[in-house]
XYZ file of C-alpha atoms in Angstrom:
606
model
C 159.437 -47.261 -58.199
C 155.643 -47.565 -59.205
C 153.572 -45.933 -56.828
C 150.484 -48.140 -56.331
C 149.267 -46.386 -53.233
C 148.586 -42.988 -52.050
C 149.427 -42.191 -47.916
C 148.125 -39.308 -48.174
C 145.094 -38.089 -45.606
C 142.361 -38.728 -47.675
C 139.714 -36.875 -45.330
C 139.708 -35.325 -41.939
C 136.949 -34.744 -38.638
C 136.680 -31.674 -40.078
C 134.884 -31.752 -43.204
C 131.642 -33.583 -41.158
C 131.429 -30.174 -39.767
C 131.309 -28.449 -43.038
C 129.649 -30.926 -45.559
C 126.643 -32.508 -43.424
C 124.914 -29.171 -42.977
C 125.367 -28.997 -46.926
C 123.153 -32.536 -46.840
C 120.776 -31.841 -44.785
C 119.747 -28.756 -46.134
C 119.698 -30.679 -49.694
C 117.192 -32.995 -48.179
C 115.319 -30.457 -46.532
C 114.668 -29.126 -50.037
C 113.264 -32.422 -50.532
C 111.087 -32.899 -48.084
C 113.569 -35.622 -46.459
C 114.051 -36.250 -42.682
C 116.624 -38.168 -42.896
C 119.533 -39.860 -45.956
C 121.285 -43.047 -45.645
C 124.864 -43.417 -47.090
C 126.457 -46.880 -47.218
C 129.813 -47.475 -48.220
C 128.369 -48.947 -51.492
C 128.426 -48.063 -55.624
C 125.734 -49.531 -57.753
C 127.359 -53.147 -57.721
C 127.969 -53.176 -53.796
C 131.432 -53.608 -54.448
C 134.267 -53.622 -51.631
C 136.547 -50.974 -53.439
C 134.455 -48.504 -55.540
C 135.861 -45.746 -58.015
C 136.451 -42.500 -56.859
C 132.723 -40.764 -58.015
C 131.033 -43.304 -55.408
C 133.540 -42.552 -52.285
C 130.148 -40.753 -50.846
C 130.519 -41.682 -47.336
C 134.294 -40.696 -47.366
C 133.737 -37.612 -48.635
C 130.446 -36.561 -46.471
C 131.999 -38.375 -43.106
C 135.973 -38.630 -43.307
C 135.833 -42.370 -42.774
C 137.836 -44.039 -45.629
C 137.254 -47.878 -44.178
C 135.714 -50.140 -46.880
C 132.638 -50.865 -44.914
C 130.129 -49.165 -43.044
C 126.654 -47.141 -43.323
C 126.206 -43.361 -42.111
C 122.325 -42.523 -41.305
C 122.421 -38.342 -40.949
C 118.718 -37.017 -39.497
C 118.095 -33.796 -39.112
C 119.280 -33.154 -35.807
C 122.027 -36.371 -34.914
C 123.784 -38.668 -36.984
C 125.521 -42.226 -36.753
C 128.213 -44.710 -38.634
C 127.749 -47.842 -37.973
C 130.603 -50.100 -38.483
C 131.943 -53.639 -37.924
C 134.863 -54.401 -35.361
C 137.967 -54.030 -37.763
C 136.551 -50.412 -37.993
C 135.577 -48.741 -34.616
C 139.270 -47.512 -33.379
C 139.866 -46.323 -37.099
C 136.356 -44.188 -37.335
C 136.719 -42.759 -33.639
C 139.849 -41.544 -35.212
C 138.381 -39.709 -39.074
C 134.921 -38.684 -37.695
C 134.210 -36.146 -35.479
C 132.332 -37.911 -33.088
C 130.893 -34.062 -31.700
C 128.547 -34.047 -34.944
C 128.736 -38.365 -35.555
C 127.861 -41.086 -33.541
C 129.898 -44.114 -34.095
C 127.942 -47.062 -33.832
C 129.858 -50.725 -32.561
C 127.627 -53.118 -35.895
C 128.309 -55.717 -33.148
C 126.222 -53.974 -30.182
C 123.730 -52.097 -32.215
C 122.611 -52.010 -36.438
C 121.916 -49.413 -38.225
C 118.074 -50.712 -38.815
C 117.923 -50.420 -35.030
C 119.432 -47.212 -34.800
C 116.967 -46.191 -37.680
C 114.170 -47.787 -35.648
C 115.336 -45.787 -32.245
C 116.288 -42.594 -33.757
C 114.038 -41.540 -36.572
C 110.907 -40.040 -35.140
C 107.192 -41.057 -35.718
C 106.248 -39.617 -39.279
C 109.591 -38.512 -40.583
C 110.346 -39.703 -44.144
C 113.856 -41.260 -44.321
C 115.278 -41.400 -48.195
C 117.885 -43.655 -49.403
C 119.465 -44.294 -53.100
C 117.949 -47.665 -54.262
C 121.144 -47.948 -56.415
C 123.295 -48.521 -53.869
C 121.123 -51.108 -51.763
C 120.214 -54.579 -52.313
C 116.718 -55.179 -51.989
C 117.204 -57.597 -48.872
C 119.164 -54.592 -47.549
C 115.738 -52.359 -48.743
C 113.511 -54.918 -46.816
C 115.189 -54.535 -43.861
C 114.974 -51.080 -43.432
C 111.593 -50.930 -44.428
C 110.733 -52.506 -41.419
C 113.120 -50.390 -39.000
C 111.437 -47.525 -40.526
C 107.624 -49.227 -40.229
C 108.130 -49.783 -36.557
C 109.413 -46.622 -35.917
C 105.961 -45.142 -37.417
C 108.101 -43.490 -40.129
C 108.380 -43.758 -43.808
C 111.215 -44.994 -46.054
C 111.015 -43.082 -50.009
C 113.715 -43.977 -52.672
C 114.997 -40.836 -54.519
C 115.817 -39.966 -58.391
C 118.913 -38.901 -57.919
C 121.538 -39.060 -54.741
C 121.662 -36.002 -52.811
C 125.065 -36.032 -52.384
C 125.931 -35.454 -55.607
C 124.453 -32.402 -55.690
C 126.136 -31.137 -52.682
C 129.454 -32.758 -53.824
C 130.404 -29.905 -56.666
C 133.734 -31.509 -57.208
C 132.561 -35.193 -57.311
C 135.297 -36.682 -59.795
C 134.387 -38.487 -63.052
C 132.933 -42.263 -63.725
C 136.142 -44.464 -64.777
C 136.657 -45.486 -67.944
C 139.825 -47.384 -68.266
C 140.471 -49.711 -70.705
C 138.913 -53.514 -70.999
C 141.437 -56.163 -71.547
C 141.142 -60.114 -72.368
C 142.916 -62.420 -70.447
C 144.638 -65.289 -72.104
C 143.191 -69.078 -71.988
C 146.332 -69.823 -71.012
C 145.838 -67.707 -67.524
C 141.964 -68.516 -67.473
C 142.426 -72.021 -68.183
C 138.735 -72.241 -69.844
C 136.970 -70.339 -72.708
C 134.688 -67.932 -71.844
C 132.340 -69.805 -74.325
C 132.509 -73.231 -72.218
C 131.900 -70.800 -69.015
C 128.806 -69.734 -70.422
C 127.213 -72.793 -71.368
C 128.131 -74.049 -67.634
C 126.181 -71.074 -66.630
C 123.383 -71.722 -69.441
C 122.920 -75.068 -67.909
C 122.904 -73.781 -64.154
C 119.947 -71.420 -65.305
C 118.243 -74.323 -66.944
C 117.862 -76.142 -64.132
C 116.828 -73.290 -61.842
C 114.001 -72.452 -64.295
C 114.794 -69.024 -65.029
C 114.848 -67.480 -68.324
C 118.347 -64.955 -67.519
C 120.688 -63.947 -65.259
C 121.714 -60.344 -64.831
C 125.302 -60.130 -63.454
C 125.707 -57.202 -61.542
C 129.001 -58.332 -59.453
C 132.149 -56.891 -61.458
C 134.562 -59.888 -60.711
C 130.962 -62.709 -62.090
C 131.925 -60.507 -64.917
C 135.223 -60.360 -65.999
C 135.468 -64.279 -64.795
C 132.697 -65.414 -67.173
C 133.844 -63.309 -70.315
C 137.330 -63.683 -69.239
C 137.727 -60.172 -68.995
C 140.053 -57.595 -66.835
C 139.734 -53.870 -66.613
C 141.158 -50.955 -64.323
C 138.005 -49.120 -63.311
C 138.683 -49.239 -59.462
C 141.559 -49.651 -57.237
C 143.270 -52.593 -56.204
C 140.823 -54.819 -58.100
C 141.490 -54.998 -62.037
C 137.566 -54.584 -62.534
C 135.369 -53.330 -65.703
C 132.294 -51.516 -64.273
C 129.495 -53.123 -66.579
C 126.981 -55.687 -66.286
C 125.693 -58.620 -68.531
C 122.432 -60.687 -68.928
C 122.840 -64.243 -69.826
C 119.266 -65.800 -71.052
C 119.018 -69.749 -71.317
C 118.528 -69.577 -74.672
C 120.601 -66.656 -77.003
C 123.451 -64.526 -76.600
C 123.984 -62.779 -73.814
C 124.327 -59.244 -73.783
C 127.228 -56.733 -72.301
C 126.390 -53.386 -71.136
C 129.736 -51.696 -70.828
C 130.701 -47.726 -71.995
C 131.975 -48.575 -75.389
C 135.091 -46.007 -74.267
C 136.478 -48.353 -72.087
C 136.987 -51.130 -75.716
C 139.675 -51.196 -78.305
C 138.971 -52.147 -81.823
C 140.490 -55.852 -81.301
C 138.991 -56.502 -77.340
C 135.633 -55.494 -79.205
C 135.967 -58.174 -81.726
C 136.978 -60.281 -79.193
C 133.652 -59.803 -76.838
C 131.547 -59.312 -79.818
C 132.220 -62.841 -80.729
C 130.927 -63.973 -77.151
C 127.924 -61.558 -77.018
C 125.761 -58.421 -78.239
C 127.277 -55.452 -76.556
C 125.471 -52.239 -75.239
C 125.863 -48.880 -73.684
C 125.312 -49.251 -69.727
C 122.242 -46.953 -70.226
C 120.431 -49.733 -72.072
C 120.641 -51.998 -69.524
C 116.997 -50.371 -67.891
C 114.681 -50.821 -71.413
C 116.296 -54.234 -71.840
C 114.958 -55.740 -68.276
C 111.692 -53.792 -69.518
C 111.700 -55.607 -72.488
C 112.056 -58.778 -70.109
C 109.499 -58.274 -68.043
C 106.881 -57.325 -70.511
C 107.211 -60.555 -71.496
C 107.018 -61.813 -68.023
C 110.207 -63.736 -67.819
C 111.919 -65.035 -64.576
C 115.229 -63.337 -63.887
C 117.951 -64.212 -61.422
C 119.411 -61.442 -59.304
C 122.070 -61.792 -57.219
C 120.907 -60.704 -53.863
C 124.487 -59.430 -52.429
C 124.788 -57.548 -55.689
C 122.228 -56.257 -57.866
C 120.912 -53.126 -56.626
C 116.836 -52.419 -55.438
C 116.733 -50.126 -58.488
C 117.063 -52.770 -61.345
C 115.162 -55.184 -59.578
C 112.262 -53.052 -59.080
C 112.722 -52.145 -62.950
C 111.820 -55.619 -64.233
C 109.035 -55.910 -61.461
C 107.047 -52.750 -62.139
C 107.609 -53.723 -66.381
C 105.643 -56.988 -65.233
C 108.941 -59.545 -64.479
C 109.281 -61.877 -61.869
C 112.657 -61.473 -60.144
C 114.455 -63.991 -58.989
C 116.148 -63.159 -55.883
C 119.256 -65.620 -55.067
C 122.643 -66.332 -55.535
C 124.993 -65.570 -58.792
C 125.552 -69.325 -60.000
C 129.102 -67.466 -61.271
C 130.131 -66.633 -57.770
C 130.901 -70.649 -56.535
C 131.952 -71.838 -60.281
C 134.621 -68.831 -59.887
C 135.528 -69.801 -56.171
C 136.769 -73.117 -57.516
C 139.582 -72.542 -59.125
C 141.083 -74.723 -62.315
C 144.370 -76.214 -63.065
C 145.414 -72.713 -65.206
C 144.492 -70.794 -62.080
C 145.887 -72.908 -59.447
C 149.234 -72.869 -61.482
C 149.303 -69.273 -61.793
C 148.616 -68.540 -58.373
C 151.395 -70.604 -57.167
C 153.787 -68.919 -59.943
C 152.373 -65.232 -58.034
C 153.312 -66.800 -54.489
C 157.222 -67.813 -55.545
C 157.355 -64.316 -57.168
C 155.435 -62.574 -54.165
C 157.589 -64.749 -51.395
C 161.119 -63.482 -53.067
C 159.746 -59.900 -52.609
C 158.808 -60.517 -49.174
C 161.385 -61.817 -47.898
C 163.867 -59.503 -49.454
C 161.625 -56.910 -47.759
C 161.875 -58.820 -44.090
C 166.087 -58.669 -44.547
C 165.721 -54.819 -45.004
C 163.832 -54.280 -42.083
C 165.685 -56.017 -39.848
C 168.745 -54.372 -40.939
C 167.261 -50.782 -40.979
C 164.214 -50.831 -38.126
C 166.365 -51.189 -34.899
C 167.935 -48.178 -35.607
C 164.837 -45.893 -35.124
C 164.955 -44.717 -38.774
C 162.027 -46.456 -40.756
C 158.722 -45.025 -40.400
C 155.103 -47.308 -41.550
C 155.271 -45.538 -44.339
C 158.711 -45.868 -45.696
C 157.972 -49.849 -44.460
C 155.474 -49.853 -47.015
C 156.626 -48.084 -49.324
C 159.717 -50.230 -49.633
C 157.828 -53.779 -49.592
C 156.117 -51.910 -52.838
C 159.649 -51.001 -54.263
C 160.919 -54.830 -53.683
C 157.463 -56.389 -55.418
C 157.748 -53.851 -58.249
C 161.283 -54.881 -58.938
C 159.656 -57.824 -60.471
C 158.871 -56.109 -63.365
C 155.569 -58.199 -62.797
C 153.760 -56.476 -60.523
C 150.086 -54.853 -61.776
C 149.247 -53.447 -58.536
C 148.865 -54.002 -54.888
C 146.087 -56.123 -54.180
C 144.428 -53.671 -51.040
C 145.791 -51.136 -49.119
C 148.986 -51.972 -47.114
C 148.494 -52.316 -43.443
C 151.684 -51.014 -42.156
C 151.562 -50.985 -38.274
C 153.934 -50.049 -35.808
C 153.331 -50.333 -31.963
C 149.560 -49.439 -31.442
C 148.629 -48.957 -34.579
C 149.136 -52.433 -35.310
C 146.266 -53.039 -33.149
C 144.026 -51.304 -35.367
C 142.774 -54.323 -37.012
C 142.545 -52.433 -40.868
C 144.617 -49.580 -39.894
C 145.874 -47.429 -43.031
C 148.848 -45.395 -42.360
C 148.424 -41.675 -43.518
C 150.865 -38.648 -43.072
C 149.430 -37.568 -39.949
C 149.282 -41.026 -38.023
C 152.580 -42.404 -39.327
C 155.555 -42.881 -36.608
C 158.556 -44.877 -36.967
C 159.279 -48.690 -35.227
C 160.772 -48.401 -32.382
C 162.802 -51.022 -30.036
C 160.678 -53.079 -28.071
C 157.452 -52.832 -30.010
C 156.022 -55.307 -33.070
C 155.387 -54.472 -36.100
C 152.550 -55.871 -38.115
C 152.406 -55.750 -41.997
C 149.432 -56.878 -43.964
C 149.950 -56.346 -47.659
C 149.097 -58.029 -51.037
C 149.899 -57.900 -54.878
C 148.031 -57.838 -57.879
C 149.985 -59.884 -61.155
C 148.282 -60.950 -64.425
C 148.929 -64.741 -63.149
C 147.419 -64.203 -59.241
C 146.257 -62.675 -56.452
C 148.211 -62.632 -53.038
C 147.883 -61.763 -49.519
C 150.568 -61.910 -46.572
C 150.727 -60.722 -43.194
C 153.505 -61.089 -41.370
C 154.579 -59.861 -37.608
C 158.087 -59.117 -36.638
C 159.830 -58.132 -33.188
C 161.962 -54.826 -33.489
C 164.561 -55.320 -30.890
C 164.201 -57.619 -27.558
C 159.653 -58.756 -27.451
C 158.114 -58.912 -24.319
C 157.083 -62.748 -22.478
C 153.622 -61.060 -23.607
C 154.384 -60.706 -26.688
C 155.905 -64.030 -27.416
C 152.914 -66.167 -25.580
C 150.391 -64.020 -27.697
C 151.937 -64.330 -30.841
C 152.773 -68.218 -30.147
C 148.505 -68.323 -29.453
C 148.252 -66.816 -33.027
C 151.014 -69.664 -34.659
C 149.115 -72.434 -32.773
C 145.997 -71.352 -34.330
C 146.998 -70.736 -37.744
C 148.932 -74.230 -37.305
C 145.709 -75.891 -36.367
C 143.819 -74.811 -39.587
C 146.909 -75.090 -41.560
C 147.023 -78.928 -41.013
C 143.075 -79.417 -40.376
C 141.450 -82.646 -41.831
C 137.709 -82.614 -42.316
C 135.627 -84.165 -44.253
C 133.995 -83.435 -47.781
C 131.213 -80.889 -47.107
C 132.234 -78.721 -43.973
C 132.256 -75.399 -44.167
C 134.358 -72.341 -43.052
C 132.579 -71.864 -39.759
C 133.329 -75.623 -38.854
C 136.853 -74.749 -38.743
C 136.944 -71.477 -37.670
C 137.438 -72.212 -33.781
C 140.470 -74.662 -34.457
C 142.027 -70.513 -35.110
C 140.848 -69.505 -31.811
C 141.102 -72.081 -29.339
C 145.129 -71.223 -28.222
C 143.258 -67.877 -27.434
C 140.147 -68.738 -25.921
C 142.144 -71.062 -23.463
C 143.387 -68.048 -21.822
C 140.405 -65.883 -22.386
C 141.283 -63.925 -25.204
C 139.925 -63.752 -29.007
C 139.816 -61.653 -31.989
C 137.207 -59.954 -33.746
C 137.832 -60.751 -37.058
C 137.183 -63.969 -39.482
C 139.818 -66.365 -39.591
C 139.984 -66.205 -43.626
C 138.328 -65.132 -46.589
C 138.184 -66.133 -50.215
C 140.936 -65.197 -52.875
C 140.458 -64.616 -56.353
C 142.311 -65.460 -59.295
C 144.069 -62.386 -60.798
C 140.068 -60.688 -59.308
C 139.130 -59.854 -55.803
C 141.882 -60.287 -52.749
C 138.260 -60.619 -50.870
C 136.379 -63.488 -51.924
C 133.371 -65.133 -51.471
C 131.301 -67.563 -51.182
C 134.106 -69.084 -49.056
C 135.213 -68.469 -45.670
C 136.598 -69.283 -42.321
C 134.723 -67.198 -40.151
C 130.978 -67.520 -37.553
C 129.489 -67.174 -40.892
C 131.170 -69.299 -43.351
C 128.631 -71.436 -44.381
C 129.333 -72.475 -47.621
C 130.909 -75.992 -48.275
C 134.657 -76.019 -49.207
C 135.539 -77.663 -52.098
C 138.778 -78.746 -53.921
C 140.445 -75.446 -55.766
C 138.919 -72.877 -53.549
C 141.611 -70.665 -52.386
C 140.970 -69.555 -48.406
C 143.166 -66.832 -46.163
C 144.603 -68.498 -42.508
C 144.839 -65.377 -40.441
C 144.129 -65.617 -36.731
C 145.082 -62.537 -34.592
C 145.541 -60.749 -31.359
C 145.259 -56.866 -31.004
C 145.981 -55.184 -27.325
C 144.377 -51.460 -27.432
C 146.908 -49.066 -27.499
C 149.996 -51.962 -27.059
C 150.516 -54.130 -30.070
C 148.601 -56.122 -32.659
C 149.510 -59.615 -34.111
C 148.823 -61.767 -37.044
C 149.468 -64.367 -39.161
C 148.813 -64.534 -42.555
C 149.178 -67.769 -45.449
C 146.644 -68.371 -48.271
C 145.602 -71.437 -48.300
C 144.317 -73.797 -51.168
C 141.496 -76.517 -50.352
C 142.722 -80.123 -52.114
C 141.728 -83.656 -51.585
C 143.806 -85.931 -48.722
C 143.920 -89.629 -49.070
C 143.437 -91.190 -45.049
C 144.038 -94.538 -44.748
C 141.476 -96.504 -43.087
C 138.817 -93.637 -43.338
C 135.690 -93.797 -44.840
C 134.848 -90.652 -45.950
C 135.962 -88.156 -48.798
C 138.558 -85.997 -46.598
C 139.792 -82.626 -47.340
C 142.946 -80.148 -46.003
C 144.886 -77.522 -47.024
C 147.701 -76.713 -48.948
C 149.661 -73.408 -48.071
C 150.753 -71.315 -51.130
C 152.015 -68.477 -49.561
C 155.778 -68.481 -48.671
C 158.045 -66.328 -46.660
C 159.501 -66.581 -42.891
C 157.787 -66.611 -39.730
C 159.794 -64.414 -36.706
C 161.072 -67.240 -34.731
C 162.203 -64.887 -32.140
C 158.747 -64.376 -31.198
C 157.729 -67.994 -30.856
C 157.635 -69.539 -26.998
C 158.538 -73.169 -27.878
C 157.477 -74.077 -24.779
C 153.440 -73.645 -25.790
C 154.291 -75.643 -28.896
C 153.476 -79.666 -29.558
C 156.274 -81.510 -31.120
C 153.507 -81.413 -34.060
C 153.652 -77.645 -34.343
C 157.153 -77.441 -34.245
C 157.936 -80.165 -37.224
C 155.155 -78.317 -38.801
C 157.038 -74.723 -38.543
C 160.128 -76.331 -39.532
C 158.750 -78.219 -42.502
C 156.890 -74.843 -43.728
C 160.451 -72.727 -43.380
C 162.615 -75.809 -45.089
C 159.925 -75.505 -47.973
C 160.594 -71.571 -48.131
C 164.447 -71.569 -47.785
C 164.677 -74.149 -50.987
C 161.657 -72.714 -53.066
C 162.744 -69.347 -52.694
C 166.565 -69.760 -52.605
C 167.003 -69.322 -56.683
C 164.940 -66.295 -56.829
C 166.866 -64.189 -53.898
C 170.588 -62.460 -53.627
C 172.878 -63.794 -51.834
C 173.144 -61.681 -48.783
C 169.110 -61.975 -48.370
C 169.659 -65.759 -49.171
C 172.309 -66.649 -46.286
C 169.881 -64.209 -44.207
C 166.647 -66.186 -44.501
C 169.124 -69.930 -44.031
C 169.479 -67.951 -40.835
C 166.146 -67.162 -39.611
C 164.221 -70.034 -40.972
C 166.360 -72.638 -39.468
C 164.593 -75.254 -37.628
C 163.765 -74.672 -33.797
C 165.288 -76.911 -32.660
């Protein structure tokens, strides 16, 4: 089998205790009172390469967001509600405070914590400058000082800090990409036109590879080229990538599109732009405080704002739409051949999370197709499914025992999409509890599933038709309802979402994640997982432009756990519908035995 995935303990309480003193008496040496460390690398990615794992390494918390503030005598992460079980567990909370995001920020722990003239330093490469501005003014009311440093103090301390990536860039085929990467250009030429700005740096990876129609392998999970690129109105743009990571013939290729440079040119070239006082576009959830204040102090006038790329790559094209649906038949065969195993081999007490995992890897991989997993598997048995982005690791796996749920979160990386599942099954007899919670979760997911709404609503419109099963019996989860999905890019991505703060309009081709929830501490967790792909519906009599959903991802739901009592007779014909559709799309693709299996368990309730 390719092994995608490592479940190995990454980091342990235990190094806080020996690498923190290490920092502080680095920044002591400096004349620094204090060091912030996101969970960021200079493009404020999600997943970052192994060289920018700084908060992992300094903390032992391996969660893909959150923001460590170490002072000379306490210290603090601060991180969001999928996180707080999971960094109670990897930091040792003697030496860290961890911080709840939703009960306290880290600008207001700054603001609290830092002490009237202390100088607190952060690494302007790994913070936005909206990110910068904010903490300026923690810092100001506090009576303190912020200062930017040359070089991270980490990486000093870090002696065996491994290498930048450099793996090689590949070009993906018009026939995946559906459009040249010249016509995406002059789309984005046209965009900057009418903004008035004379360039555009793109400092988000995925802006990247989607406008040059590029793929690469610099970070996990992700097939990403590190680089940037800055598009003027008028010329060619120019690439900025280690010329290590081209061949002769993907060099020809790009070289056709645009000038290409060494990422170290990147700095005199916005110089060069801002001596001659041009306007350029930043992308203020991406381009880092450092390259901004490089065109400002050369005389430039940035442009702080969104990435016009990010919303022309959220809407995905014919090419992209077909491809994904070809990844979902290929990705629902795997599943499901994965769902027959379990229930064959979990009752008896002798599959652990990680063989789970490791086998829903082994069935995808079969494929011959598969290019990677898309993010880490969540593979959750008992209460560590309620540990919303749990990661199972040698030391916290157990095996699934009778009487408990399991909950399985997992994704897949091939060249023609990008999917994401969860799915969560009874081993043995579930509790009444069990099924009413997990029927909540179906009645949710059901209810944005089949939502109508008109042209121009956005993700946080919808997001309480997930929750209101839940909040009708005073329960919720702490979680979005669904994020964006790339096309062969980012399992996370944006502009779109379902979620308090998903304010960007859907549109036609924008590919969404339905995945309400439940999690009881220490019990079980649930959820639900489809992506789902944003199309126009016809209403007759209406008189607006309507949209709804089409759901892409296939593979059984655990109709053991369902209460049909809780259900409408429109939930049930819609859970029947969805499993007829996934016993005849996926019937050629599976074996017999798995195929008589899922006849079986995706037979209609009734």
């Amino acid at each position: 089998m390719a092994q995608f995935q490592s479940f190995d303990d990454l980091a342990d309480p235990s190094q806080g205790t020996e690498r923190i003193p290490l920092l502080r008496a680095e920044l002591a040496r400096r004349g620094l009172d204090g060091f912030i460390v996101p969970r960021a690398d200079e493009h404020q990615s999600e997943y970052v390469p192994a060289n920018a794992e700084r908060l992992s390494w300094l903390t032992g918390f391996t969660g893909s967001a959150g923001t460590a503030v170490i002072l000379a005598d306490k210290a603090a992460l601060v991180v969001d509600g999928r996180y707080t079980l999971q960094a109670a567990a990897q930091v040792d909370t003697s030496l860290i405070e961890i911080v709840p995001l939703a009960e306290t920020s880290a600008e207001a722990w700054i603001e609290a914590n830092i002490g009237q003239g202390k100088v607190l330093g952060y690494d302007p490469w790994l913070h936005t400058a909206k990110g910068i501005e904010a903490l300026a003014k923690a810092v100001a009311k506090a009576g303190a000082r912020l200062r930017a440093v040359d070089s991270n103090p980490i990486d000093v301390v870090w002696q065996d800090r491994p290498a930048a990536p450099r793996a090689q860039v590949t070009i993906r085929s018009l026939e995946l990409a559906g459009e040249p990467a010249a016509a995406k250009l002059a789309r984005v030429r046209e965009k900057l036109d009418k903004e008035r700005v004379d360039a555009l740096l793109v400092s988000d990876p995925h802006n990247f590879a989607w406008a040059f129609n590029l793929r690469g392998g610099d970070v996990a999970y992700t097939p990403l080229a590190l680089g940037y690129a800055l598009i003027p109105a008028e010329g060619r743009p120019t690439l900025f990538l280690d010329p290590s990571k081209l061949t002769n013939q993907t060099g020809d290729v790009l070289g056709g599109l645009a000038d290409l440079a060494p990422p170290d040119a990147l700095g005199p070239s916005l110089e060069k732009l801002g001596a001659a006082g041009a306007r350029v576009r930043f992308d203020q959830g991406t381009a880092a405080s450092a390259l901004i204040e490089r065109l400002r102090e050369a005389g430039g006038n940035p442009d702080n704002g969104s990435d016009p790329i990010t919303l022309m790559k959220a809407v995905k094209n014919p090419a992209e739409i077909a491809g994904t649906r070809t990844a979902h038949l290929r990705d629902g065969a795997a599943v499901t051949r994965f769902l027959h195993w379990l229930e064959r081999e979990a009752p008896g007490g002798r599959v652990s999370e990680i063989e789970a995992a490791e086998a829903l890897e082994a069935f995808r991989a079969e494929s011959g197709a598969l290019r990677d997993v898309s993010f880490p598997t969540i593979s959750g048995s008992g209460p560590n499914g309620a540990i919303v982005h749990y990661r199972v690791t040698r030391s916290t796996d157990r095996n699934l025992a009778l009487g408990e749920l399991y909950l399985c979160d997992s994704g897949a990386q091939y060249e023609e999409g990008t999917t994401d599942i969860t799915r969560t099954v009874a081993v043995g007899e579930p509790s009444a509890e069990m099924r009413d919670r997990f029927t909540r979760v179906l009645k949710g997911h059901i209810a944005v599933a089949t939502a109508l709404f008109p042209k121009g609503s956005s993700g946080a419109q919808l997001d309480p038709f997930a929750r209101r099963p839940l909040w009708d019996v005073g329960l919720d989860f702490d979680h979005g309802t669904g994020h964006g999905v790339g096309a062969y890019l980012s399992v996370h991505e944006g502009p779109q979402r379902i979620a308090k703060t998903g304010h960007t309009p859907l549109e036609p081709g924008m590919i969404l994640s339905n995945e309400p929830g439940y999690y009881k501490t220490g019990a079980y967790g649930i959820r639900i997982e489809n992506l789902i792909l944003v199309e126009p519906r016809e209403v007759p009599g209406g008189e607006r432009p309507m949209l709804g959903f089409e759901t892409l991802t296939l593979a059984p739901i655990d109709r053991r756990l369902v209460d049909t009592a809780l259900l409408s007779p429109g939930e049930i014909a819609w859970l029947d519908e969805y499993h007829a559709r996934v016993r005849h799309e996926l019937a050629p693709l599976l074996d017999q035995p798995t195929r008589e299996w899922l006849n079986n368990v995706a037979q209609p309730l009734g």
